[in-house]
Amino acid sequence: MLDEVTVPRLVVAGVRSGAGKTTVALGLVAALCRRGRTVQTYKVGPDLVDSAYLAHVSGRPCRNLDPWLLGDTGVRRALSGGTVGADCAVIEGVMGVFDCHGLRPEPSRALAGHPFPGSTAEVAELARAPVILVLDVSSMGETAAAVALGVRQLDPDLPLIGVLLNNVPSDHQRRLVEDAVWDLAKLPVLGALPRIDAMAIPEWHLGLLPVTENPRVDEAIRHLATATERHCDLDLIERLMVQARPMPAPARRALTPPASAVRLGVAFDDAFCFYYPENLELLEEAGAEIVPFSPMDERSLPRDIDGLYFGGGFSPVFVPRLSANRSMMESVRRAHAQGMPIYAESGGLLYLSRTVRTMDDVVHEMAGVIAVDVGMDGGEPRAGYRELRLMSDCLLGPAGTRLRGHEFHVCSILGGNDCLRPVYSMHHSDGEPLGCEGWASGSMVASFVHLHFGHDPGIAERFTTRMFDARRARQGAAREAQPV
């Protein structure tokens, strides 16, 4: 990890969700890659769908910068670790530039902390990165200048370096808006992307269509890259990225050398693709060799593994294929029966459940490790930051351990939820109690919540230690079973 982050970088911010931050960020990354740059991408907040698109375009894992999940030090550590080997970095914001957990009370603003905690503006300050503001002007004229000026005046410390217009309906509209922003907001207009249907990223009821389900993603990215090259001043944008101030990197974390390496099977295919990169990196640092496998396409688990990790990304379109692979599910059941440590979150919980009912009312048999039935009802998503406390000792830590994560799904438990002990007591980020969450059975933990291990790197060490202990116990049992 670097002692100081000096790589050129910028933040792509907006005034609301749906303004085109992802479109602009993807276009910039694709155009910079065409110039031969090695681009590291980041996403403000916990979102994993946008992150997957950014990773797909850059060819490097996208990292999440989330002050609530990671704390200030964790954000800087994620940014510092990601820039190794990169020429530049693009950070996509979240919601509006000042949106997140609410305005900090006035008496505490002068003492410590950003006035808009958890916002894109706070991340820009932590990253010491200049900001480009994206404005959707599909139905806006000179008022765009008032919006840009308002953002600039609301936080004079925000390093706002320019505006980029999106969904520009005509050359005439572009000239009107550009002149107004320059003359009234005193900000440069760095580009203006027209509305081109071929550039659009499809959406479904939960936001952007996941990249693994978008067959035209590469075509759309090619159009975006070409439009960005044609309609944006990339030379100027690159010069402005150099204005990012050096950011001192956090001190390297002291690591306890693992007693022995273990092998962790990680489900990774189109159905299981939502992982925070730091989770896997921290597991490797703790002594785990990552062994990817596909629950959809492979017939059994990899040989000689000591634990299993099932992440998210589980979509209804993959349920029939997963359910049809009975030999893989039987392999998972045997591993659980033999005491193998298993951690599953979100889609992983669905895979380990007894049955999953999709939105077409078809019930599919799943692995049956957890005797619960789940419905993918397609209603309003259950979403938000989650403050968690372990209710009993498990592979994640001792009872009482506090963890942080994020929940985002449209599933409901249809039956069997009293069969196992709950893993967490859960609260919303504002302290509102939300009851219990997840289940534990033996060496297994499964929950709808995505944990970011960067908040507590000890999670990875405890998980790895549990795998090592389980392997040693298994080897001891095998020796005792040998005939004398």
XYZ file of C-alpha atoms in Angstrom:
484
model
C 0.000 0.000 0.000
C 1.215 3.518 -0.800
C 2.347 6.005 1.864
C 0.660 8.815 -0.067
C -1.963 8.767 -2.818
C -0.979 11.093 -5.658
C -2.752 9.457 -8.604
C -4.886 11.915 -10.672
C -8.549 11.457 -9.760
C -11.990 13.025 -9.781
C -15.461 12.539 -8.354
C -18.520 12.356 -10.629
C -21.382 13.859 -8.609
C -25.010 14.724 -9.348
C -27.899 16.662 -7.874
C -30.174 13.615 -7.613
C -30.415 9.931 -8.372
C -31.031 9.282 -12.061
C -29.207 12.395 -13.265
C -26.703 10.317 -15.230
C -23.743 9.868 -12.850
C -23.286 6.242 -13.893
C -23.573 7.085 -17.597
C -20.987 9.852 -17.329
C -18.652 7.829 -15.112
C -18.772 4.831 -17.460
C -18.195 7.064 -20.476
C -15.189 8.738 -18.870
C -13.678 5.423 -17.782
C -14.185 3.865 -21.221
C -12.741 6.903 -23.020
C -9.728 7.067 -20.695
C -9.116 3.337 -21.207
C -9.134 3.975 -24.977
C -6.346 6.472 -24.351
C -4.312 3.695 -22.787
C -4.909 4.743 -19.180
C -5.205 2.180 -16.394
C -8.277 3.461 -14.564
C -9.231 2.499 -11.026
C -12.931 2.960 -10.276
C -14.782 3.579 -7.026
C -18.427 3.876 -6.028
C -19.598 6.031 -3.134
C -21.961 4.070 -0.900
C -22.717 0.341 -0.643
C -24.128 -0.238 -4.155
C -22.793 -3.317 -5.939
C -24.692 -3.081 -9.251
C -23.087 0.180 -10.401
C -19.778 -1.154 -9.098
C -20.080 -4.197 -11.356
C -20.519 -1.967 -14.432
C -17.529 0.164 -13.473
C -15.413 -2.944 -12.914
C -16.536 -4.392 -16.253
C -15.405 -1.286 -18.129
C -12.115 -0.699 -16.299
C -11.070 -4.340 -16.075
C -10.221 -3.812 -12.382
C -12.319 -4.507 -9.259
C -14.376 -1.450 -8.306
C -14.113 -0.500 -4.641
C -16.815 1.056 -2.493
C -16.058 4.209 -0.531
C -18.623 4.367 2.251
C -17.886 6.442 5.365
C -20.692 4.817 7.369
C -19.639 1.255 6.602
C -15.885 1.837 6.756
C -15.208 5.012 8.719
C -12.843 7.711 7.494
C -9.750 5.539 7.824
C -11.406 2.665 5.989
C -12.348 4.944 3.081
C -8.784 6.186 2.755
C -7.449 2.634 3.037
C -9.782 1.432 0.266
C -8.812 4.340 -1.978
C -5.112 3.879 -1.303
C -5.161 0.128 -1.885
C -7.094 0.438 -5.122
C -4.797 2.946 -6.782
C -1.781 0.630 -6.787
C -0.829 0.154 -10.438
C -3.393 2.689 -11.715
C -2.743 5.822 -13.805
C -5.880 7.636 -12.638
C -9.100 7.095 -10.704
C -12.792 7.880 -11.253
C -15.144 7.941 -8.258
C -18.886 7.748 -8.965
C -20.996 9.517 -6.346
C -24.266 8.474 -4.748
C -27.672 10.232 -4.987
C -27.287 14.007 -4.825
C -23.903 15.431 -3.944
C -24.954 16.320 -0.374
C -27.450 13.483 0.216
C -27.037 10.659 2.697
C -27.573 10.597 6.463
C -28.902 14.108 6.979
C -27.334 17.434 7.876
C -25.073 17.294 10.924
C -26.494 19.411 13.807
C -25.096 22.940 13.750
C -23.358 22.863 17.178
C -21.217 19.894 16.112
C -20.290 21.097 12.612
C -17.487 23.343 13.797
C -16.085 20.666 16.115
C -15.561 17.685 13.815
C -16.877 15.876 10.802
C -18.309 16.864 7.460
C -21.651 18.754 7.560
C -23.173 16.132 5.232
C -22.011 12.801 6.705
C -21.880 9.857 4.328
C -22.377 12.032 1.249
C -20.457 12.260 -1.993
C -19.199 15.642 -0.782
C -17.695 14.022 2.326
C -15.978 11.335 0.243
C -14.565 14.030 -2.071
C -13.088 15.722 0.986
C -11.635 12.463 2.335
C -10.236 11.578 -1.105
C -8.979 15.138 -1.678
C -10.406 14.869 -5.174
C -11.938 17.509 -7.489
C -15.623 17.166 -8.342
C -17.518 17.273 -11.652
C -21.253 17.972 -11.321
C -23.571 16.109 -13.731
C -26.751 17.974 -14.709
C -29.593 16.312 -16.631
C -30.814 19.106 -18.914
C -33.353 17.106 -20.909
C -36.066 19.462 -19.638
C -34.043 22.334 -18.195
C -32.590 25.501 -19.657
C -30.916 28.431 -17.941
C -32.150 27.190 -14.558
C -29.261 24.722 -14.727
C -27.013 27.648 -13.808
C -29.031 28.239 -10.633
C -28.650 24.569 -9.664
C -24.887 24.616 -10.248
C -24.526 27.915 -8.414
C -26.571 26.574 -5.490
C -24.301 23.549 -5.135
C -21.250 25.781 -5.267
C -22.529 28.227 -2.654
C -23.998 25.629 -0.279
C -20.528 24.233 0.363
C -17.795 26.664 -0.702
C -15.171 24.121 0.365
C -16.393 21.575 -2.190
C -13.658 21.379 -4.884
C -16.157 21.784 -7.726
C -14.145 22.143 -10.942
C -16.863 22.074 -13.583
C -20.187 20.851 -14.924
C -20.958 18.106 -17.410
C -24.348 18.200 -19.113
C -26.284 15.004 -19.769
C -29.279 14.191 -21.978
C -28.856 17.365 -24.028
C -31.818 17.464 -26.451
C -30.296 19.783 -29.092
C -27.314 21.963 -29.973
C -29.460 25.032 -29.296
C -30.256 23.804 -25.777
C -26.611 23.067 -25.167
C -25.589 26.630 -26.066
C -28.286 28.118 -23.807
C -27.303 26.037 -20.803
C -23.574 26.296 -21.387
C -23.653 30.099 -21.633
C -25.779 30.371 -18.501
C -23.547 28.068 -16.427
C -20.407 29.883 -17.537
C -21.824 33.407 -17.081
C -23.947 32.985 -13.948
C -22.449 30.066 -12.012
C -18.881 30.902 -13.109
C -18.167 27.238 -13.767
C -16.669 25.659 -16.886
C -18.813 23.249 -18.883
C -16.550 20.266 -19.552
C -18.848 18.431 -21.920
C -22.414 17.807 -23.022
C -23.633 14.293 -23.793
C -26.651 14.101 -26.107
C -29.397 11.598 -25.511
C -28.545 8.493 -27.554
C -30.756 5.466 -26.987
C -27.933 3.084 -27.880
C -25.986 4.423 -24.864
C -28.765 3.673 -22.373
C -28.185 1.066 -19.651
C -31.428 -0.942 -19.180
C -33.198 -0.713 -15.841
C -35.515 -2.963 -13.869
C -37.567 -2.314 -10.733
C -34.467 -2.301 -8.474
C -32.351 0.086 -10.560
C -29.835 -0.754 -13.270
C -30.125 -4.215 -14.783
C -27.218 -6.277 -13.366
C -24.310 -6.428 -15.778
C -24.438 -10.239 -15.973
C -27.998 -9.987 -17.344
C -27.299 -7.234 -19.871
C -26.336 -8.833 -23.214
C -25.771 -5.427 -24.867
C -23.510 -3.927 -22.228
C -20.388 -3.868 -24.419
C -22.246 -2.269 -27.310
C -23.622 0.442 -25.023
C -20.170 1.088 -23.564
C -18.669 1.486 -27.045
C -21.309 4.114 -27.887
C -20.667 5.844 -24.542
C -16.919 5.952 -25.098
C -17.327 7.403 -28.593
C -19.855 10.011 -27.413
C -17.590 11.003 -24.513
C -14.615 11.436 -26.845
C -16.702 13.534 -29.232
C -18.654 15.715 -26.808
C -16.380 16.119 -23.765
C -13.064 17.924 -23.352
C -11.017 14.943 -22.217
C -7.734 16.829 -22.416
C -9.027 19.448 -19.999
C -10.623 16.838 -17.734
C -7.313 14.985 -17.460
C -5.508 18.213 -16.611
C -8.080 18.957 -13.915
C -7.747 15.454 -12.443
C -4.126 16.271 -11.675
C -5.407 18.937 -9.265
C -6.259 16.198 -6.757
C -4.260 16.918 -3.624
C -1.945 14.244 -2.155
C -3.820 12.090 0.358
C -1.828 10.548 3.219
C -2.493 6.813 3.250
C -3.483 5.174 6.550
C -0.831 3.215 8.403
C -0.500 -0.377 7.306
C -2.469 -2.759 9.464
C -0.379 -5.066 11.644
C -1.137 -8.645 10.640
C -0.730 -11.791 12.695
C 0.871 -14.396 10.420
C -1.586 -17.268 9.903
C -0.692 -20.554 11.567
C -1.339 -22.314 8.289
C -2.969 -21.531 4.960
C -6.519 -22.726 4.329
C -8.521 -22.993 1.113
C -11.792 -21.062 0.855
C -14.272 -21.980 -1.867
C -15.929 -18.778 -3.149
C -19.063 -19.080 -5.293
C -18.392 -16.945 -8.342
C -20.388 -16.955 -11.579
C -23.210 -14.922 -13.130
C -25.482 -15.786 -10.181
C -22.911 -14.976 -7.466
C -20.915 -11.888 -8.391
C -21.584 -9.322 -5.633
C -18.559 -9.190 -3.353
C -16.739 -6.258 -1.806
C -13.148 -6.775 -3.105
C -11.696 -5.966 0.321
C -13.560 -8.923 1.840
C -11.650 -11.354 -0.345
C -8.364 -9.470 0.047
C -8.650 -9.460 3.838
C -9.376 -13.184 3.807
C -6.237 -13.726 1.723
C -4.200 -11.595 4.130
C -5.522 -13.746 6.975
C -4.245 -16.900 5.290
C -7.061 -18.064 3.014
C -6.406 -19.173 -0.550
C -9.423 -18.116 -2.642
C -10.731 -20.993 -4.768
C -13.558 -19.802 -7.077
C -16.222 -22.233 -8.240
C -19.559 -22.057 -10.068
C -22.689 -23.376 -8.344
C -24.460 -23.211 -11.733
C -21.964 -25.002 -13.949
C -19.819 -27.300 -11.799
C -21.065 -30.644 -10.500
C -19.406 -30.572 -7.079
C -17.356 -28.398 -4.741
C -13.610 -28.001 -5.335
C -11.489 -30.611 -3.616
C -9.624 -29.978 -0.369
C -11.410 -26.786 0.622
C -11.836 -25.765 4.244
C -14.725 -23.290 4.021
C -17.370 -21.781 1.750
C -18.403 -18.193 0.990
C -21.600 -17.494 -0.977
C -22.065 -13.826 -1.927
C -24.885 -11.929 -3.627
C -26.104 -11.181 -7.116
C -28.677 -13.990 -7.087
C -31.300 -13.096 -9.719
C -34.590 -14.881 -10.538
C -33.337 -15.678 -14.042
C -30.682 -18.002 -12.602
C -32.905 -19.894 -10.149
C -33.906 -22.734 -12.537
C -30.283 -23.492 -13.473
C -29.149 -23.430 -9.877
C -32.023 -25.642 -8.775
C -31.360 -28.144 -11.572
C -27.762 -28.689 -10.427
C -28.682 -31.184 -7.713
C -25.223 -32.757 -7.513
C -23.661 -29.419 -6.494
C -26.343 -28.889 -3.857
C -25.760 -32.370 -2.463
C -22.045 -31.574 -2.283
C -22.842 -28.420 -0.275
C -25.138 -30.362 2.087
C -22.394 -32.922 2.766
C -19.887 -30.164 3.478
C -22.275 -28.596 5.989
C -22.992 -31.949 7.654
C -19.251 -32.486 8.071
C -18.916 -29.161 9.933
C -17.341 -27.063 7.179
C -17.586 -23.315 8.009
C -20.011 -21.621 5.601
C -20.746 -17.906 5.303
C -23.634 -16.835 3.029
C -25.131 -13.406 2.451
C -28.086 -12.231 0.380
C -28.165 -14.541 -2.654
C -26.170 -17.088 -0.692
C -29.000 -17.346 1.822
C -31.458 -18.077 -0.990
C -29.184 -20.781 -2.362
C -28.924 -22.496 1.037
C -32.679 -22.290 1.694
C -35.140 -25.149 1.286
C -37.139 -23.629 -1.574
C -37.359 -20.377 -3.533
C -40.624 -19.190 -5.057
C -40.020 -16.894 -8.027
C -42.346 -14.122 -9.173
C -44.101 -16.475 -11.615
C -45.254 -18.548 -8.579
C -43.006 -21.486 -9.474
C -41.375 -23.136 -6.450
C -37.804 -24.327 -6.942
C -35.975 -26.722 -4.646
C -32.684 -25.355 -3.363
C -29.820 -26.767 -1.281
C -31.909 -27.261 1.873
C -29.078 -26.421 4.282
C -31.445 -23.950 5.981
C -34.982 -25.230 6.470
C -36.658 -22.018 5.348
C -38.726 -21.156 2.287
C -38.133 -17.849 0.515
C -40.321 -15.873 -1.854
C -38.884 -13.477 -4.439
C -41.963 -11.262 -4.417
C -40.668 -8.320 -6.483
C -42.258 -5.701 -4.219
C -40.686 -2.720 -2.520
C -37.061 -3.503 -1.693
C -36.003 -3.943 1.890
C -32.986 -1.694 1.873
C -30.716 0.324 4.100
C -27.671 0.400 6.323
C -27.732 -2.087 9.190
C -26.084 -1.930 12.604
C -25.723 -5.521 13.816
C -24.785 -7.313 17.038
C -23.967 -11.001 17.153
C -26.431 -12.796 19.432
C -24.166 -15.806 20.026
C -20.669 -17.022 19.235
C -20.216 -17.909 15.554
C -17.578 -17.882 12.820
C -17.860 -14.078 12.569
C -16.921 -13.500 16.200
C -18.039 -13.816 19.810
C -21.469 -12.840 21.073
C -21.866 -9.079 21.374
C -19.554 -8.240 18.452
C -20.838 -5.189 16.579
C -20.840 -5.267 12.783
C -22.035 -3.011 9.993
C -23.592 -3.940 6.682
C -26.150 -3.118 4.022
C -29.391 -4.831 3.081
C -31.025 -4.682 -0.360
C -33.476 -7.324 -1.553
C -37.110 -8.012 -2.430
C -37.423 -11.383 -0.715
C -39.606 -12.545 2.147
C -39.503 -15.601 4.380
C -42.533 -17.800 3.683
C -41.996 -20.404 6.379
C -39.567 -22.224 8.630
C -37.938 -19.131 10.116
C -38.126 -20.519 13.674
C -36.000 -23.550 12.885
C -32.598 -22.038 13.762
C -31.216 -19.465 16.150
C -30.938 -15.903 14.781
C -27.473 -14.497 14.108
C -27.980 -10.769 14.622
C -30.017 -8.268 16.492
C -30.426 -5.497 13.945
C -30.915 -1.743 13.968
C -31.195 0.864 11.247
C -28.322 3.330 10.976
C -30.374 5.872 12.948
C -30.800 3.415 15.826
C -34.333 2.199 15.035
C -34.650 -1.460 16.140
C -35.455 -3.842 13.281
C -35.657 -7.168 15.142
C -33.506 -10.214 14.427
C -31.837 -11.213 11.201
C -30.174 -14.282 9.729
C -29.620 -17.784 10.977
C -26.800 -19.870 12.382
C -26.438 -23.621 12.462
C -23.228 -25.293 13.552
C -20.454 -23.572 11.593
C -22.825 -21.832 9.167
C -23.986 -18.208 9.129
C -26.515 -16.962 6.557
C -28.157 -13.545 6.314
C -29.718 -11.110 3.861
C -27.177 -8.453 4.965
C -23.943 -7.785 3.045
C -21.079 -7.182 5.477
C -18.071 -5.100 4.536
C -15.100 -6.657 6.338
C -13.189 -3.394 5.986
C -15.102 -2.068 8.991
C -13.739 -4.894 11.132
C -10.830 -6.788 9.504
C -11.020 -9.188 12.430
C -14.001 -10.838 10.700
C -11.672 -12.292 8.080
C -9.194 -13.473 10.713
C -11.922 -15.126 12.798
C -13.430 -16.810 9.741
C -10.027 -18.101 8.665
C -9.235 -19.333 12.174
C -12.539 -21.211 12.238
C -11.639 -22.865 8.929
C -8.223 -23.862 10.257
C -9.751 -25.325 13.433
C -12.368 -27.248 11.441
C -9.683 -28.696 9.154
C -7.567 -29.770 12.115
C -10.578 -31.429 13.744
C -11.441 -33.169 10.487
C -7.884 -34.444 10.084
C -7.859 -35.670 13.677
C -11.108 -37.550 13.147
C -9.723 -39.117 9.984
C -6.611 -40.350 11.860
C -8.718 -41.869 14.625
C -10.855 -43.646 12.035
C -7.845 -45.390 10.480
C -7.426 -49.058 11.459
C -4.556 -49.797 13.831
